[in-house]
XYZ file of C-alpha atoms in Angstrom:
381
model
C -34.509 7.153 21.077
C -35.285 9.593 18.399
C -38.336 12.228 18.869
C -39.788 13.680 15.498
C -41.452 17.370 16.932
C -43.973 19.049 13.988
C -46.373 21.626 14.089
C -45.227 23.494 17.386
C -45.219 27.038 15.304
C -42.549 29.845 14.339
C -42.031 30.825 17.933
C -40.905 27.752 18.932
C -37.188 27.740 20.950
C -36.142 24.717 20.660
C -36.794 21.788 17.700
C -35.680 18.517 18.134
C -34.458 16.678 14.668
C -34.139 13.099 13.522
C -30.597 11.557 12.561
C -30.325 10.923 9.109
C -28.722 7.424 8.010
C -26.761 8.333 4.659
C -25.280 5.426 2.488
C -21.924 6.453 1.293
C -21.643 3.499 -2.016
C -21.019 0.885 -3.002
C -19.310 2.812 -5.584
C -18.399 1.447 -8.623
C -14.616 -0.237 -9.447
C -13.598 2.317 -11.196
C -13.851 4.766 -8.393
C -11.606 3.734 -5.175
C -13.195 0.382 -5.059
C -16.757 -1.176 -3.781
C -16.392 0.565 -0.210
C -19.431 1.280 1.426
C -19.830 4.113 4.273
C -22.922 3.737 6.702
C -23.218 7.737 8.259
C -25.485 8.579 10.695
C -25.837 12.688 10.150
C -26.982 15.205 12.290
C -27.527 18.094 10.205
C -24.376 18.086 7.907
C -22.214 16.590 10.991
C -20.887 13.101 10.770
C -22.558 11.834 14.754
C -21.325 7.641 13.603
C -19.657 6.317 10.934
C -19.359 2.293 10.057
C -17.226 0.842 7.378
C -19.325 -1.817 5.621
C -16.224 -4.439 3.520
C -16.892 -7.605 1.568
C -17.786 -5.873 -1.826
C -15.441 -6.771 -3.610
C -14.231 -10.310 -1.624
C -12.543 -12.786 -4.157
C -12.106 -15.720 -1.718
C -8.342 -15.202 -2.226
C -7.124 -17.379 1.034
C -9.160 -20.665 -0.214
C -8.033 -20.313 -3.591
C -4.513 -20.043 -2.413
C -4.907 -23.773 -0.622
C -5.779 -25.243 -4.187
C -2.762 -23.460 -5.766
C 1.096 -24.763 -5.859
C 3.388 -22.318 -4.792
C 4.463 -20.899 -8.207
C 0.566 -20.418 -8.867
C 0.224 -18.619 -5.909
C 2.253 -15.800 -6.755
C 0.151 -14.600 -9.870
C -2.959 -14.489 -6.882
C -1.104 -12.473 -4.316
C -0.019 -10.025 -6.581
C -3.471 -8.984 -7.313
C -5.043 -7.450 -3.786
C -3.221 -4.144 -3.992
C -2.986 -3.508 -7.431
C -1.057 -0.558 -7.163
C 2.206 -2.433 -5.428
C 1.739 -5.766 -7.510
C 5.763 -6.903 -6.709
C 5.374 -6.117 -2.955
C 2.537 -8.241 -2.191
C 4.532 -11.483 -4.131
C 7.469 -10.421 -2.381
C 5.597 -11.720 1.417
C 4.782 -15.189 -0.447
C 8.259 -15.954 -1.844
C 9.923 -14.630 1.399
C 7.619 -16.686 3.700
C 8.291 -19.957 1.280
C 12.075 -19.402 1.079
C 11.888 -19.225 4.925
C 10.143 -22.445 5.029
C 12.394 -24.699 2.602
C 15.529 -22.717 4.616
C 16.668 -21.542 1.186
C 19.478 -19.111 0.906
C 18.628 -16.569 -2.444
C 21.343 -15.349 -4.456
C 22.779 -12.266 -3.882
C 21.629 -10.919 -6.932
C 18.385 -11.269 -6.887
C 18.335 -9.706 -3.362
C 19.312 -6.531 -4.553
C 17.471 -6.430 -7.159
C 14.357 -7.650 -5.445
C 15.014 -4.517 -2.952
C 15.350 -2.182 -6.117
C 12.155 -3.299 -7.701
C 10.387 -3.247 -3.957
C 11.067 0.339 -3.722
C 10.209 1.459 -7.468
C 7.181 -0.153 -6.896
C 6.476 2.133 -3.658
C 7.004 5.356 -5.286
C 5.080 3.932 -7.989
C 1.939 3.625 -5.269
C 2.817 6.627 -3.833
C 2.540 8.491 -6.774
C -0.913 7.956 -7.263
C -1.994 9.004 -4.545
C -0.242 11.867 -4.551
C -1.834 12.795 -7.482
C -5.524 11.197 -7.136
C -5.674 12.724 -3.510
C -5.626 16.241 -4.493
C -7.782 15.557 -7.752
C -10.660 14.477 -5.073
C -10.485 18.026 -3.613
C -10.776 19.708 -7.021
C -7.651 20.220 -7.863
C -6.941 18.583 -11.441
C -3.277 19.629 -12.350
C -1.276 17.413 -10.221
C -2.357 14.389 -11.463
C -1.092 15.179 -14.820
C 2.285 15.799 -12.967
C 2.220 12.270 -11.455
C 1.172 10.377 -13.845
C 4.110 11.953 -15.631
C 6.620 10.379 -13.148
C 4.523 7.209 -12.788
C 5.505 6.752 -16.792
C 8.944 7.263 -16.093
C 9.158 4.323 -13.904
C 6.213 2.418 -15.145
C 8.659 1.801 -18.371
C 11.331 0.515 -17.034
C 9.699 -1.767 -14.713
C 7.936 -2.979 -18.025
C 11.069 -3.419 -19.090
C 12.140 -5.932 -16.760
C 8.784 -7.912 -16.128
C 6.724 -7.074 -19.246
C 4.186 -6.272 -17.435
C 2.584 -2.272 -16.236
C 0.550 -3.577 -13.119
C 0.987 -7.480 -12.188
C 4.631 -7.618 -12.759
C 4.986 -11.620 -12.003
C 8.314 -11.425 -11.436
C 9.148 -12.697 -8.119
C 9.760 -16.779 -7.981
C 10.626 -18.977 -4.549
C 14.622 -18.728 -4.852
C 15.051 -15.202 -6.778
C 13.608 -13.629 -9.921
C 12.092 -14.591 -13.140
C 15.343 -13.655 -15.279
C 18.485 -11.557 -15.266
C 18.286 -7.733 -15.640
C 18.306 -6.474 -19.136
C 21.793 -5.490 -20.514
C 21.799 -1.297 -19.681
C 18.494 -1.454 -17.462
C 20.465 -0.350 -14.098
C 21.330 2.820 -16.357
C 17.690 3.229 -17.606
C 16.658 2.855 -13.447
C 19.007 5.441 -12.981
C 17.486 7.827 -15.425
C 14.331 7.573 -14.627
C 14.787 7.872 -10.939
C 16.733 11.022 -11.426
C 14.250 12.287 -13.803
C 11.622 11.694 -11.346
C 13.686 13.371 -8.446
C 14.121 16.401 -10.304
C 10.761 16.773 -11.342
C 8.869 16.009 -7.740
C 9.751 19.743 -6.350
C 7.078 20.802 -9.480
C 4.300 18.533 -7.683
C 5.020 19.828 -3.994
C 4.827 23.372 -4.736
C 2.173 22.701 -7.035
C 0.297 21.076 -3.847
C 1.685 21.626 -0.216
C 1.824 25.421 0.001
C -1.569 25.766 -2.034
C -3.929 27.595 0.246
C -7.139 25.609 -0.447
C -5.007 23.050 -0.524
C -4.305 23.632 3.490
C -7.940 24.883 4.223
C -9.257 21.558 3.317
C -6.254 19.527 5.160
C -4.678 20.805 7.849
C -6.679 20.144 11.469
C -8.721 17.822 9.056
C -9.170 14.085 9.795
C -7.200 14.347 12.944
C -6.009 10.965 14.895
C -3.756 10.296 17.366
C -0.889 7.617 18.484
C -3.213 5.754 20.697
C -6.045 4.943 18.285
C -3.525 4.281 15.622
C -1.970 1.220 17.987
C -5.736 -0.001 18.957
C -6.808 -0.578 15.667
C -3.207 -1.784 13.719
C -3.221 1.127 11.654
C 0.157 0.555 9.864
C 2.531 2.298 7.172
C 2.257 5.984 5.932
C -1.097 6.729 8.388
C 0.339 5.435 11.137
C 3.808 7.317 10.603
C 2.025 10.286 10.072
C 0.327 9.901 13.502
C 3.827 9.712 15.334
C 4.334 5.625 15.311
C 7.990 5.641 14.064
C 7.994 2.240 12.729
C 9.014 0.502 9.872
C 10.130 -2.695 9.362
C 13.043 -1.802 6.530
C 14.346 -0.269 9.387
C 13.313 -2.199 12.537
C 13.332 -5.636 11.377
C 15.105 -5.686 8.036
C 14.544 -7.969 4.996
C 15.914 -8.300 1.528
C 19.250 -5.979 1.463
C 17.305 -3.160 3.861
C 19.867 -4.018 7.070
C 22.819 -2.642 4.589
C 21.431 0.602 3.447
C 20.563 3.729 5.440
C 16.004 3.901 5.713
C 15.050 6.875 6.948
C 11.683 6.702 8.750
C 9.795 9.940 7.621
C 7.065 10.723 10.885
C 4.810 13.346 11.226
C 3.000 14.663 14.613
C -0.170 16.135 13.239
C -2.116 13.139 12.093
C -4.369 15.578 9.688
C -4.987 14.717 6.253
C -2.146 17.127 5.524
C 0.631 15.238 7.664
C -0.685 12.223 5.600
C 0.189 13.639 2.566
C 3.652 15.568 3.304
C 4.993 11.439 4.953
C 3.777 10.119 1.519
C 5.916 12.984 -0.266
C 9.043 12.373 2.000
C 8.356 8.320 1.158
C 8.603 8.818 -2.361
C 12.178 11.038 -1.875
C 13.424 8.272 0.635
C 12.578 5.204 -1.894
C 14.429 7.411 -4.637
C 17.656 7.431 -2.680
C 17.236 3.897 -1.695
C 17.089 3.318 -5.374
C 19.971 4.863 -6.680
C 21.981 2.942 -3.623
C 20.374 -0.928 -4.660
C 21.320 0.308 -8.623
C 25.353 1.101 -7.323
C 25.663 -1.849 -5.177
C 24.057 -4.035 -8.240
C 27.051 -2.394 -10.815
C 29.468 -3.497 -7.947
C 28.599 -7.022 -7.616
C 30.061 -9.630 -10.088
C 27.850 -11.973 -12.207
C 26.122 -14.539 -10.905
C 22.848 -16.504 -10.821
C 19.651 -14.192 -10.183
C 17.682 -17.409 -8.901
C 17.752 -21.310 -7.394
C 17.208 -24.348 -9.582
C 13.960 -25.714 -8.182
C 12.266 -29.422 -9.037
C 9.238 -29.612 -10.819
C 6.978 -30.438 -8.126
C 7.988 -27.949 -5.079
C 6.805 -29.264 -2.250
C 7.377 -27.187 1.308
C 8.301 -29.403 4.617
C 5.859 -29.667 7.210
C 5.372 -26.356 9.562
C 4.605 -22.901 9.937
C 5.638 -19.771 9.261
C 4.987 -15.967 9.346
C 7.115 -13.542 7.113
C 5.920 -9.693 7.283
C 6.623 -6.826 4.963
C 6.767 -2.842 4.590
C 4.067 -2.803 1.714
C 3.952 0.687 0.266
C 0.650 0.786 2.169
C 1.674 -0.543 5.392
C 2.564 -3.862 6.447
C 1.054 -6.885 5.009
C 1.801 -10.043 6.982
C 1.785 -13.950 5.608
C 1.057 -16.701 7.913
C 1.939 -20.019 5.879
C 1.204 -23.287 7.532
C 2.350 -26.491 5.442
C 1.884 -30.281 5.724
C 4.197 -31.084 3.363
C 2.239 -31.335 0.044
C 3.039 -29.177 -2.751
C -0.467 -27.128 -1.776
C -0.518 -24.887 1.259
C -2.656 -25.709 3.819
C -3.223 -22.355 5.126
C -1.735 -19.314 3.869
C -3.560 -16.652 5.776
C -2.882 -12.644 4.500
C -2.641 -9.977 6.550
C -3.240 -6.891 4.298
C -2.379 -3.247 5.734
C -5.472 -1.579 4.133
C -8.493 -3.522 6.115
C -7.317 -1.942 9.269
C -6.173 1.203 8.022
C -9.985 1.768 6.843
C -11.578 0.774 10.037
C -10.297 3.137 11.887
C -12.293 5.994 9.859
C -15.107 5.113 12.436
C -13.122 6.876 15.010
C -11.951 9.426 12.569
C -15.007 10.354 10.905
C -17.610 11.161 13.877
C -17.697 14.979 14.164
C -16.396 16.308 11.293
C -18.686 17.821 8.351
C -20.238 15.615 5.437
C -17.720 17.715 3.171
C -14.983 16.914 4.847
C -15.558 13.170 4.054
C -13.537 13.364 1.007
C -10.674 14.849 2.048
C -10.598 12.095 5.053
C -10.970 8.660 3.112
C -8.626 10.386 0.235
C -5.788 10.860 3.195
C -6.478 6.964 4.453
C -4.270 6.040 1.000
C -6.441 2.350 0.658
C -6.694 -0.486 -2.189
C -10.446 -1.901 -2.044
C -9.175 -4.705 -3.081
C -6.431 -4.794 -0.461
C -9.421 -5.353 2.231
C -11.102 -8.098 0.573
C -8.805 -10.868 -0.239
């Protein structure tokens, strides 16, 4: 119950106020996304927070059942637009598992290359937007810098800048370009040296630490109760990734280095982003040596025209740059699925900013849902 008090007088001791109920969106798609924020305020304090989804829902999921398995692809790449190849990747994995087909060598590497230039290509943008949301404007520029770098050779390869459509069930689309490994090489390294530039520009700024450290706090436990997965989670002390834990692709062969943080402030956020980007760099360089080292061979499997996947079910599960994002493929033999449920890391990485949210000021807001790195379109499917 809420009890409006008026007209007592100046020499009153005590005044009793109303919660406010403040509508945070829908924003606009050119913002983060259609994400709306129901606040209940007291004052300028956050007392309740609820995440209201379905803004943007594309009835993904049905339109997948209606789609053969090559069409599928060009879908699933879509939900988090910023890590297009990593979301076909789940598809194609969870198919291949379901057929029992062996891919070539070849295109395993270089499907574990393109997976992890694709990651610091996410991670660059937030590393960039997040600190453009709290005023400061500079670092973006510096991103979007090293975004380019990469952003041209993986146009390169796919001939495309966001929806790459280069995964297919059995491999990739083609072979590498003659000299691309060299260009990869380049424009990681160019990227490597410049990222020092962005975290000094950033990390030891003093507003920058005033507005993030202590800020958006939340711990190990909450992190498990709600599935909270990827960078947030890692940043809250959950040392898990599945490179490392369950491999995939070529990840069993090459050294992942889980980067954790303790804090679980907006600031630990942003410093296991930063150390993500400098892992995926060296895992890189190691899928581009291992690629000059194999001999030539076949970069896909000669499929029939009508692909048709036995009768079953199956779940395949991947480290998306934003956490993991999970396929559950169920089959009755047609060339259709007939369920091909997605698991997407963002939905539950934003509803845990009802736990996160409550107590803190209406101006920290910002910095919090910044730090929760999220693809609108990642939570509607």
């Amino acid at each position: 119950m809420t009890e409006r008090v008026v007209g007592i007088g100046a020499g009153a001791k005590e005044l009793a106020t109303e919660d406010m109920i403040l509508n945070i969106g829908p924003q606009h798609p050119s913002t983060h996304g259609v994400l709306r924020l129901r606040l209940t305020l007291d004052g300028e304090r956050i007392s309740a927070a609820e995440p209201i989804v379905g803004y943007m829902h594309r009835g993904a999921e049905k339109l997948f059942e209606v789609r053969d398995y090559r069409q599928i692809i060009v879908l699933a790449n879509r939900h988090d637009w910023l890590s297009a190849f990593a979301n076909e990747l789940g598809v194609v994995l969870a198919v291949e598992r379901m057929l029992g087909m062996e891919v070539p060598v070849r295109a395993v590497w270089a499907r574990t290359l393109l997976a992890e230039l694709n990651r610091v290509l996410n991670h660059l943008m937030f590393l960039g937007s997040y600190p453009l949301e709290l005023g400061a404007i500079t670092p973006v520029f510096y991103a979007f810098n090293e975004r380019e770098e990469l952003q041209a050779v993986m146009e390169e390869i796919s001939g495309g800048r966001m929806h790459y459509m280069f995964n297919r069930v059995g491999g990739l689309k083609e072979e590498l370009p003659a000299g691309w490994l060299s260009r990869v090489e380049h424009a990681v390294a160019a990227v490597r040296r410049r990222l020092p530039d962005i975290e000094e520009l950033i990390v030891g700024n003093e507003i920058f630490r005033a507005r993030t450290v202590g800020v958006g706090r939340v711990d190990r436990e909450t992190i498990m109760q709600y599935g909270v997965s990827g960078p947030i989670a890692r940043a809250s002390g959950v040392d898990f990734d599945l490179r490392r834990d369950e491999p995939y692709l070529a990840y069993g062969e090459l050294p992942v280095k889980v980067v954790t943080e303790v804090a679980g402030d907006c600031n630990a956020r942003f410093r296991v982003l930063l150390g993500q980007v400098k892992q995926s760099l060296t895992l890189a360089d190691a899928c581009v040596e291992r690629l000059r080292d194999l001999p030539p061979g076949p970069i896909n499997q000669r499929l029939p025209k009508v692909l048709k996947v036995p009768e079953g079910h199956t779940y395949a599960w991947t480290e998306n740059p934003l956490g993991i994002n999970g396929y559950y493929l169920v089959s009755r033999g047609e060339k259709t699925p007939w369920r091909l449920k997605l698991r997407s890391a963002s939905y539950n990485n934003v509803q845990v900013l009802r736990e996160i949210l409550p107590g803190h000021l209406v101006a920290d807001m910002v910095a919090i849902l910044g730090s929760m790195f999220f693809v609108v379109g990642d939570i509607d499917k």
